[in-house]
Amino acid sequence: MESNVWSAEHAYYFHQGTDFRAYEYLGSHSYPTNDGYNVVFRTWAPRADAIYVTGDFNGWRDVNPMRR
């Protein structure tokens, strides 16, 4: 399975509880661009009302909401 693309195969094994490499897709990952690097953060929280990315970069405040 290609790790940076969420495929039907990923979904199947994830929901079976047997995708032992989900960390390769979920979480924080950087990737090169023409201007340097971008970062993507993916999580699985289907019943969450909101999710925020926090860290030193924003003073650990909930000011950077994630979106679908």
mmCIF file of C-alpha atoms in Angstrom:
data_model
loop_
_atom_site.group_PDB
_atom_site.id
_atom_site.type_symbol
_atom_site.label_atom_id
_atom_site.label_comp_id
_atom_site.label_asym_id
_atom_site.label_seq_id
_atom_site.Cartn_x
_atom_site.Cartn_y
_atom_site.Cartn_z
ATOM 1 C CA MET A 1 0.000 0.000 0.000
ATOM 2 C CA GLU A 2 1.243 3.482 -0.807
ATOM 3 C CA SER A 3 1.499 5.238 2.552
ATOM 4 C CA ASN A 4 0.571 8.818 1.663
ATOM 5 C CA VAL A 5 -2.709 8.028 -0.091
ATOM 6 C CA TRP A 6 -5.807 6.815 1.771
ATOM 7 C CA SER A 7 -7.083 3.960 -0.358
ATOM 8 C CA ALA A 8 -9.955 1.500 -0.066
ATOM 9 C CA GLU A 9 -7.334 -1.033 1.005
ATOM 10 C CA HIS A 10 -6.154 1.273 3.823
ATOM 11 C CA ALA A 11 -9.744 1.797 4.953
ATOM 12 C CA TYR A 12 -10.495 -1.916 4.950
ATOM 13 C CA TYR A 13 -7.500 -2.894 7.083
ATOM 14 C CA PHE A 14 -7.883 0.153 9.353
ATOM 15 C CA HIS A 15 -11.493 -0.737 10.155
ATOM 16 C CA GLN A 16 -10.534 -4.383 10.671
ATOM 17 C CA GLY A 17 -7.959 -3.243 13.226
ATOM 18 C CA THR A 18 -5.156 -4.828 11.243
ATOM 19 C CA ASP A 19 -3.570 -1.797 9.559
ATOM 20 C CA PHE A 20 -0.396 -1.832 11.629
ATOM 21 C CA ARG A 21 1.164 0.858 9.471
ATOM 22 C CA ALA A 22 -1.533 3.523 9.823
ATOM 23 C CA TYR A 23 1.130 5.770 11.358
ATOM 24 C CA GLU A 24 2.536 6.144 7.848
ATOM 25 C CA TYR A 25 -0.640 7.977 6.839
ATOM 26 C CA LEU A 26 -2.079 9.372 10.084
ATOM 27 C CA GLY A 27 -0.269 11.977 12.171
ATOM 28 C CA SER A 28 2.071 14.720 11.020
ATOM 29 C CA HIS A 29 3.991 14.357 7.767
ATOM 30 C CA SER A 30 6.048 16.819 5.746
ATOM 31 C CA TYR A 31 6.493 16.710 2.008
ATOM 32 C CA PRO A 32 8.660 18.720 -0.371
ATOM 33 C CA THR A 33 7.236 21.449 -2.589
ATOM 34 C CA ASN A 34 8.794 23.938 -4.991
ATOM 35 C CA ASP A 35 8.923 26.488 -2.130
ATOM 36 C CA GLY A 36 10.371 24.188 0.541
ATOM 37 C CA TYR A 37 8.186 21.881 2.616
ATOM 38 C CA ASN A 38 4.538 21.639 3.574
ATOM 39 C CA VAL A 39 3.121 19.717 6.503
ATOM 40 C CA VAL A 40 -0.097 17.727 6.611
ATOM 41 C CA PHE A 41 -1.668 16.360 9.808
ATOM 42 C CA ARG A 42 -4.278 13.606 9.612
ATOM 43 C CA THR A 43 -6.252 12.055 12.443
ATOM 44 C CA TRP A 44 -9.113 9.623 12.906
ATOM 45 C CA ALA A 45 -11.705 11.073 15.269
ATOM 46 C CA PRO A 46 -15.130 10.508 13.687
ATOM 47 C CA ARG A 47 -17.117 11.675 16.738
ATOM 48 C CA ALA A 48 -15.016 14.683 17.689
ATOM 49 C CA ASP A 49 -16.723 18.067 17.684
ATOM 50 C CA ALA A 50 -13.438 19.827 16.916
ATOM 51 C CA ILE A 51 -9.726 19.105 16.658
ATOM 52 C CA TYR A 52 -6.972 21.685 16.967
ATOM 53 C CA VAL A 53 -3.290 21.492 16.105
ATOM 54 C CA THR A 54 -1.311 23.053 18.945
ATOM 55 C CA GLY A 55 2.349 23.517 19.691
ATOM 56 C CA ASP A 56 5.117 26.020 20.327
ATOM 57 C CA PHE A 57 4.230 27.714 17.039
ATOM 58 C CA ASN A 58 0.904 28.985 18.462
ATOM 59 C CA GLY A 59 1.606 29.154 22.185
ATOM 60 C CA TRP A 60 -0.252 25.864 22.798
ATOM 61 C CA ARG A 61 -3.578 27.612 22.165
ATOM 62 C CA ASP A 62 -6.568 26.168 20.328
ATOM 63 C CA VAL A 63 -6.404 28.689 17.498
ATOM 64 C CA ASN A 64 -5.639 26.349 14.589
ATOM 65 C CA PRO A 65 -8.716 24.182 13.994
ATOM 66 C CA MET A 66 -8.443 21.284 11.602
ATOM 67 C CA ARG A 67 -10.916 20.998 8.748
ATOM 68 C CA ARG A 68 -12.065 18.199 6.502
#
